[in-house]
CSV table of C-alpha atoms in Angstrom, one decimal:
chain,number,residue,atom,x,y,z
A,1,MET,CA,80.8,41.1,-57.2
A,2,LEU,CA,77.5,42.7,-58.0
A,3,GLU,CA,78.8,45.8,-59.8
A,4,LYS,CA,81.0,46.0,-62.8
A,5,PRO,CA,84.6,47.1,-62.2
A,6,ASN,CA,86.0,50.3,-63.7
A,7,LEU,CA,87.9,48.4,-66.5
A,8,SER,CA,87.8,48.9,-70.3
A,9,ASP,CA,86.0,46.1,-72.1
A,10,ALA,CA,88.1,46.8,-75.2
A,11,LYS,CA,91.4,46.4,-73.3
A,12,ILE,CA,90.2,43.2,-71.7
A,13,LEU,CA,89.2,41.8,-75.1
A,14,THR,CA,92.6,42.8,-76.5
A,15,CYS,CA,94.4,41.1,-73.7
A,16,LEU,CA,92.3,37.9,-74.0
A,17,ASN,CA,92.9,37.7,-77.8
A,18,ALA,CA,96.6,38.2,-77.5
A,19,SER,CA,97.1,35.9,-74.5
A,20,PHE,CA,94.8,33.0,-75.3
A,21,GLY,CA,94.8,33.1,-79.1
A,22,ILE,CA,91.1,33.5,-79.4
A,23,GLN,CA,88.9,35.9,-81.3
A,24,ALA,CA,86.8,37.4,-78.5
A,25,GLU,CA,84.3,40.0,-79.7
A,26,LYS,CA,82.1,40.9,-76.8
A,27,LEU,CA,82.0,40.9,-73.0
A,28,GLU,CA,78.8,40.6,-70.9
A,29,PHE,CA,79.3,41.4,-67.2
A,30,LEU,CA,77.6,39.0,-64.8
A,31,PRO,CA,76.6,40.4,-61.4
A,32,ILE,CA,77.1,37.1,-59.5
A,33,GLY,CA,79.5,35.7,-56.9
A,34,ASN,CA,80.4,36.5,-53.3
A,35,ASP,CA,84.1,37.3,-53.8
A,36,SER,CA,84.9,40.9,-53.1
A,37,SER,CA,88.1,40.7,-55.2
A,38,ALA,CA,86.7,39.0,-58.3
A,39,TRP,CA,84.3,39.9,-61.2
A,40,VAL,CA,83.0,37.6,-63.9
A,41,TYR,CA,82.0,38.0,-67.5
A,42,ARG,CA,80.6,36.0,-70.4
A,43,VAL,CA,82.9,36.2,-73.4
A,44,GLU,CA,81.5,35.9,-76.9
A,45,SER,CA,83.9,34.8,-79.7
A,46,ASP,CA,83.7,33.8,-83.3
A,47,LEU,CA,83.8,30.1,-82.5
A,48,GLN,CA,82.6,29.6,-78.9
A,49,ASP,CA,81.7,31.4,-75.7
A,50,TYR,CA,83.8,31.5,-72.5
A,51,PHE,CA,83.5,32.3,-68.8
A,52,LEU,CA,86.0,34.9,-67.6
A,53,LYS,CA,87.0,35.6,-64.0
A,54,VAL,CA,88.9,38.9,-63.4
A,55,ARG,CA,90.7,38.8,-60.1
A,56,LYS,CA,92.4,41.7,-58.3
A,57,GLY,CA,95.5,41.3,-56.2
A,58,ALA,CA,97.7,38.3,-55.4
A,59,LEU,CA,96.7,35.2,-57.2
A,60,LYS,CA,96.6,31.8,-55.4
A,61,MET,CA,98.0,29.4,-58.0
A,62,ALA,CA,96.5,26.5,-56.1
A,63,MET,CA,93.0,27.5,-57.3
A,64,LEU,CA,94.2,27.1,-60.9
A,65,GLU,CA,96.6,24.2,-60.6
A,66,ALA,CA,94.3,21.9,-58.6
A,67,PRO,CA,91.4,21.7,-61.1
A,68,HIS,CA,93.9,21.5,-64.0
A,69,TYR,CA,95.7,18.6,-62.2
A,70,LEU,CA,92.5,16.7,-61.3
A,71,GLN,CA,91.3,17.0,-64.9
A,72,GLN,CA,94.6,15.6,-66.1
A,73,GLN,CA,94.0,12.6,-63.7
A,74,GLY,CA,90.9,11.8,-65.7
A,75,ILE,CA,88.1,13.4,-63.6
A,76,GLN,CA,86.0,14.9,-66.3
A,77,ASN,CA,83.5,16.7,-64.1
A,78,ILE,CA,86.0,19.4,-63.2
A,79,VAL,CA,85.9,22.9,-64.8
A,80,ALA,CA,89.6,23.9,-65.2
A,81,PRO,CA,91.1,27.1,-66.5
A,82,ILE,CA,92.1,27.2,-70.2
A,83,GLU,CA,95.8,27.6,-70.9
A,84,THR,CA,97.2,30.7,-72.5
A,85,ALA,CA,99.2,30.4,-75.8
A,86,THR,CA,102.4,30.1,-73.6
A,87,GLY,CA,100.9,27.4,-71.4
A,88,ASP,CA,100.1,29.5,-68.4
A,89,LEU,CA,96.8,29.3,-66.5
A,90,TYR,CA,96.1,33.0,-66.4
A,91,ALA,CA,97.0,36.2,-68.2
A,92,PRO,CA,98.2,39.3,-66.3
A,93,PHE,CA,96.2,42.5,-67.0
A,94,GLU,CA,97.1,45.7,-65.3
A,95,ASP,CA,96.6,45.0,-61.5
A,96,PHE,CA,94.4,42.0,-62.3
A,97,SER,CA,94.6,38.4,-63.6
A,98,LEU,CA,92.4,37.1,-66.4
A,99,ILE,CA,91.3,33.5,-65.9
A,100,LEU,CA,89.4,32.0,-68.8
A,101,TYR,CA,87.2,28.9,-68.5
A,102,PRO,CA,85.0,27.0,-71.0
A,103,LEU,CA,81.4,28.2,-70.6
A,104,ILE,CA,79.2,25.4,-69.3
A,105,ASP,CA,76.0,25.2,-71.3
A,106,GLY,CA,73.7,24.8,-68.3
A,107,THR,CA,72.7,26.4,-65.0
A,108,SER,CA,74.0,26.8,-61.5
A,109,ALA,CA,72.7,24.1,-59.1
A,110,TRP,CA,72.1,26.9,-56.5
A,111,GLY,CA,68.4,26.8,-55.7
A,112,LEU,CA,67.7,23.7,-57.8
A,113,THR,CA,66.3,20.5,-56.4
A,114,LEU,CA,68.8,17.9,-57.5
A,115,THR,CA,67.6,14.4,-58.2
A,116,ASP,CA,68.8,11.4,-56.1
A,117,ALA,CA,70.8,10.3,-59.2
A,118,GLN,CA,72.6,13.6,-59.3
A,119,TRP,CA,73.3,13.5,-55.6
A,120,GLN,CA,74.7,10.0,-56.0
A,121,ALA,CA,76.8,11.1,-59.0
A,122,TRP,CA,78.1,14.1,-56.9
A,123,GLY,CA,79.2,11.7,-54.2
A,124,LYS,CA,81.0,9.5,-56.7
A,125,ILE,CA,82.9,12.5,-58.1
A,126,MET,CA,83.9,13.6,-54.6
A,127,ARG,CA,85.3,10.2,-53.8
A,128,GLN,CA,87.3,10.3,-57.1
A,129,ILE,CA,88.7,13.7,-56.0
A,130,HIS,CA,89.6,12.5,-52.5
A,131,SER,CA,91.1,9.3,-53.9
A,132,THR,CA,93.4,11.1,-56.3
A,133,SER,CA,97.1,10.7,-55.4
A,134,ILE,CA,98.9,13.9,-54.6
A,135,SER,CA,102.0,14.5,-56.7
A,136,ASP,CA,105.1,16.2,-55.3
A,137,ASP,CA,104.3,19.3,-57.4
A,138,MET,CA,100.8,19.5,-56.0
A,139,ALA,CA,102.0,19.0,-52.5
A,140,ASN,CA,104.3,22.0,-52.9
A,141,ILE,CA,101.6,24.2,-54.5
A,142,LEU,CA,98.5,23.4,-52.4
A,143,PRO,CA,98.1,24.7,-48.9
A,144,ARG,CA,97.9,22.0,-46.2
A,145,GLU,CA,95.6,21.9,-43.2
A,146,THR,CA,97.3,22.6,-39.8
A,147,PHE,CA,94.1,23.1,-37.7
A,148,VAL,CA,95.3,26.6,-36.9
A,149,SER,CA,92.7,29.1,-38.1
A,150,LYS,CA,94.0,31.4,-40.8
A,151,TRP,CA,91.1,33.8,-40.0
A,152,ASP,CA,92.4,34.9,-36.6
A,153,GLU,CA,94.0,38.2,-37.7
A,154,MET,CA,90.9,39.2,-39.8
A,155,PHE,CA,88.5,38.3,-37.0
A,156,ASN,CA,90.4,40.0,-34.3
A,157,ARG,CA,90.9,43.1,-36.4
A,158,VAL,CA,87.2,43.5,-36.9
A,159,ASP,CA,86.3,42.7,-33.3
A,160,ALA,CA,88.8,45.2,-31.9
A,161,LEU,CA,87.6,48.0,-34.1
A,162,ILE,CA,83.9,47.4,-33.2
A,163,GLN,CA,84.8,47.4,-29.5
A,164,LYS,CA,86.6,50.7,-29.5
A,165,GLN,CA,85.0,52.8,-32.2
A,166,ALA,CA,81.7,54.5,-32.8
A,167,PHE,CA,80.3,54.7,-36.4
A,168,ASP,CA,78.5,57.4,-38.3
A,169,ASP,CA,78.0,55.3,-41.4
A,170,PRO,CA,74.5,53.6,-41.1
A,171,ILE,CA,75.6,50.2,-42.4
A,172,GLN,CA,78.7,50.1,-40.2
A,173,TRP,CA,76.6,51.2,-37.2
A,174,GLN,CA,74.1,48.4,-37.9
A,175,THR,CA,76.8,45.8,-38.3
A,176,ALA,CA,78.6,46.9,-35.1
A,177,ALA,CA,75.3,46.9,-33.1
A,178,LEU,CA,74.5,43.4,-34.3
A,179,TRP,CA,78.0,42.2,-33.6
A,180,LYS,CA,77.8,43.5,-30.0
A,181,GLN,CA,74.3,41.9,-29.7
A,182,LYS,CA,75.6,38.6,-30.8
A,183,HIS,CA,78.9,39.0,-28.9
A,184,ASP,CA,78.6,35.8,-26.8
A,185,ILE,CA,77.9,33.5,-29.7
A,186,ILE,CA,80.5,35.2,-31.9
A,187,HIS,CA,83.2,34.7,-29.3
A,188,HIS,CA,82.0,31.2,-28.4
A,189,SER,CA,82.4,30.3,-32.1
A,190,TYR,CA,86.0,31.6,-32.1
A,191,GLN,CA,86.9,29.9,-28.8
A,192,ARG,CA,85.4,26.5,-30.0
A,193,LEU,CA,87.3,26.8,-33.3
A,194,VAL,CA,90.6,27.2,-31.4
A,195,ALA,CA,89.8,24.4,-28.9
A,196,LEU,CA,88.7,21.9,-31.5
A,197,GLY,CA,91.8,22.7,-33.6
A,198,LYS,CA,94.1,21.8,-30.7
A,199,GLN,CA,92.3,18.5,-30.3
A,200,LEU,CA,92.7,17.7,-34.0
A,201,GLN,CA,96.4,18.6,-33.9
A,202,ALA,CA,96.9,15.7,-31.5
A,203,GLN,CA,95.1,13.2,-33.9
A,204,GLU,CA,96.3,11.3,-36.9
A,205,HIS,CA,94.5,12.1,-40.2
A,206,GLN,CA,94.4,11.0,-43.8
A,207,PHE,CA,95.0,14.0,-46.0
A,208,MET,CA,93.6,14.5,-49.5
A,209,ILE,CA,92.7,17.2,-52.1
A,210,CYS,CA,89.6,19.0,-50.9
A,211,HIS,CA,87.6,21.6,-52.8
A,212,ALA,CA,86.7,23.2,-49.5
A,213,ASP,CA,83.7,25.3,-50.8
A,214,ILE,CA,81.7,22.5,-52.4
A,215,HIS,CA,78.1,23.8,-51.9
A,216,GLN,CA,75.5,24.0,-54.7
A,217,ALA,CA,76.5,27.5,-55.8
A,218,ASN,CA,79.8,26.0,-57.0
A,219,ILE,CA,78.1,23.2,-59.0
A,220,MET,CA,76.9,23.6,-62.6
A,221,ILE,CA,74.4,21.3,-64.2
A,222,ASP,CA,75.2,21.0,-67.9
A,223,GLY,CA,72.9,20.4,-70.8
A,224,GLN,CA,73.0,16.6,-70.2
A,225,GLY,CA,72.1,17.0,-66.5
A,226,GLN,CA,75.7,16.1,-65.5
A,227,ILE,CA,77.4,17.8,-62.5
A,228,GLN,CA,80.4,20.1,-63.2
A,229,ILE,CA,82.5,21.4,-60.3
A,230,VAL,CA,83.7,25.1,-60.5
A,231,ASP,CA,85.4,27.7,-58.3
A,232,TRP,CA,88.4,26.1,-56.6
A,233,ASP,CA,89.5,29.2,-54.8
A,234,GLU,CA,89.7,27.5,-51.3
A,235,VAL,CA,91.3,24.2,-52.4
A,236,ILE,CA,93.4,22.6,-49.7
A,237,ILE,CA,95.0,19.3,-48.7
A,238,ALA,CA,93.0,18.3,-45.7
A,239,PRO,CA,90.9,15.5,-44.1
A,240,LYS,CA,87.8,14.5,-46.0
A,241,GLU,CA,85.6,16.3,-43.4
A,242,ARG,CA,86.6,19.6,-45.0
A,243,ASP,CA,84.3,18.7,-47.9
A,244,LEU,CA,81.9,16.3,-46.2
A,245,MET,CA,80.7,19.2,-44.0
A,246,PHE,CA,78.7,20.3,-47.0
A,247,PHE,CA,76.8,17.1,-47.1
A,248,VAL,CA,76.7,15.5,-43.6
A,249,GLU,CA,74.4,17.3,-41.1
A,250,ASP,CA,74.1,20.3,-43.4
A,251,GLY,CA,70.4,20.6,-43.5
A,252,HIS,CA,69.8,18.3,-46.5
A,253,SER,CA,67.0,15.7,-46.3
A,254,SER,CA,68.1,12.3,-45.1
A,255,GLN,CA,67.2,11.0,-48.6
A,256,LYS,CA,69.7,13.3,-50.3
A,257,VAL,CA,72.4,12.5,-47.8
A,258,ILE,CA,71.8,8.7,-48.3
A,259,ALA,CA,72.0,9.2,-52.1
A,260,PHE,CA,75.3,11.2,-51.8
A,261,MET,CA,76.8,8.6,-49.5
A,262,GLN,CA,75.8,5.8,-51.8
A,263,GLY,CA,77.9,7.5,-54.5
A,264,TYR,CA,80.7,8.4,-52.1
A,265,GLY,CA,80.9,5.0,-50.4
A,266,GLU,CA,81.2,3.9,-46.7
A,267,VAL,CA,83.3,6.2,-44.5
A,268,ASP,CA,83.8,7.0,-40.9
A,269,VAL,CA,83.2,10.7,-40.2
A,270,ASN,CA,85.3,12.4,-37.5
A,271,GLN,CA,82.8,14.5,-35.6
A,272,ILE,CA,85.4,16.7,-34.1
A,273,ALA,CA,86.8,17.5,-37.5
A,274,LEU,CA,83.3,18.1,-38.8
A,275,SER,CA,82.5,20.6,-36.0
A,276,TYR,CA,85.9,22.3,-36.4
A,277,TYR,CA,85.2,23.0,-40.1
A,278,ARG,CA,81.7,24.3,-39.3
A,279,TYR,CA,83.2,26.7,-36.8
A,280,GLU,CA,86.0,27.7,-39.2
A,281,TRP,CA,83.4,28.5,-41.8
A,282,VAL,CA,81.5,30.7,-39.3
A,283,VAL,CA,84.6,32.6,-38.1
A,284,GLN,CA,85.6,33.1,-41.7
A,285,GLU,CA,82.2,34.6,-42.4
A,286,TYR,CA,82.4,36.9,-39.4
A,287,GLY,CA,85.8,38.2,-40.4
A,288,ASP,CA,85.1,38.4,-44.1
A,289,TYR,CA,81.9,40.4,-43.8
A,290,GLY,CA,83.4,42.6,-41.2
A,291,GLU,CA,86.4,43.3,-43.5
A,292,ARG,CA,84.1,44.3,-46.3
A,293,ILE,CA,82.0,46.6,-44.3
A,294,PHE,CA,84.6,48.3,-42.1
A,295,PHE,CA,87.9,48.1,-44.2
A,296,ASN,CA,87.0,48.0,-47.9
A,297,ASP,CA,86.6,51.5,-49.2
A,298,GLU,CA,86.0,50.2,-52.8
A,299,LEU,CA,82.7,48.6,-52.0
A,300,SER,CA,79.6,50.5,-53.1
A,301,GLU,CA,76.7,51.1,-50.7
A,302,ILE,CA,74.7,48.4,-52.5
A,303,GLU,CA,77.5,45.9,-51.9
A,304,LYS,CA,77.9,47.0,-48.3
A,305,GLN,CA,74.2,46.6,-47.6
A,306,ALA,CA,74.3,43.1,-49.2
A,307,SER,CA,77.2,42.2,-47.0
A,308,PHE,CA,75.3,43.3,-43.9
A,309,ASP,CA,72.2,41.4,-44.9
A,310,GLU,CA,74.3,38.2,-45.4
A,311,PHE,CA,76.1,38.8,-42.1
A,312,LYS,CA,72.7,39.1,-40.3
A,313,GLN,CA,71.5,35.9,-42.0
A,314,LEU,CA,74.3,33.9,-40.5
A,315,PHE,CA,72.4,33.8,-37.2
A,316,ASP,CA,69.1,32.5,-38.7
A,317,ALA,CA,67.8,29.1,-37.7
A,318,GLY,CA,69.3,26.5,-40.0
A,319,ASP,CA,72.1,28.7,-41.2
A,320,VAL,CA,75.8,28.2,-40.5
A,321,VAL,CA,76.0,29.3,-36.9
A,322,ASP,CA,73.1,27.1,-35.9
A,323,LEU,CA,74.6,24.1,-37.8
A,324,ALA,CA,78.0,24.6,-36.0
A,325,ILE,CA,76.3,24.6,-32.6
A,326,ARG,CA,74.3,21.5,-33.4
A,327,SER,CA,77.3,19.7,-34.7
A,328,ASP,CA,79.2,20.7,-31.6
A,329,ASP,CA,76.4,19.3,-29.4
A,330,LYS,CA,77.0,15.9,-30.8
A,331,ILE,CA,80.6,15.9,-29.5
A,332,ILE,CA,79.4,17.0,-26.0
A,333,ASP,CA,76.6,14.4,-26.0
A,334,SER,CA,78.9,11.5,-27.1
């Protein structure tokens, strides 16, 4: 979130120190991230600094357990939550959860030009993740792909409101007007998602642990130039295409894709699954931005305006809607 929540720094520090057994002294709010129910801070302590995520509402344990498990399996390029003094992966705080991570001494890969060696290393790490056996405990904790969109309710709720209501709020009015202008492509996206999902339900798949949001914003480059994977909020047991959509036909240069695949290794890509996940991403974005703008009364005007700007950008050339259509065209042409 872009703006600091109405929470006491002193109370957060007290909870951190009691729960994690550290000597935190200072918080610095960081206006980053695209999650409307989470805020992040830098935590300064007497011995080291940490990265803190403050999450409101129900907590998905999968997002904590998966990186912890993968790190235990020997994958060192995973940033996992730090355990509390009692062995938990978060600390309850009022209506929030405090999740503490080691602070990576480096920078986000978002906007950086990664070297071919880094792309190749990234591919190798993803293959390690996908090749990790899934324990019975993980199978019970992590969600599993069914190829039935979990965004239906959110998407239909926004669409129904826009079709029946007029809006006085300027940002809501702009969003509704753009939604109606893009009605055909928005509904085509949803219909293709449902249709492709039905095709995939009839196929056999190999399932594995997938990060499911593995773009450069969720990669940190540490001080040694090594890749560190963060933000496991959407982790799921799914076919490999759930992650490979971020590398194959995603607008990267052929040189970068080749480097990534050299690290990942030879693999057959299911074009139907790739297209399904592209449309799922698109429909999720439609619903998520719609929910923020029309149904979230806690968002400031600045955050609502940012949500509209990002919603509008979805339809730009080379952005996610365009990529989904191009991916779908490959199925039709084959």
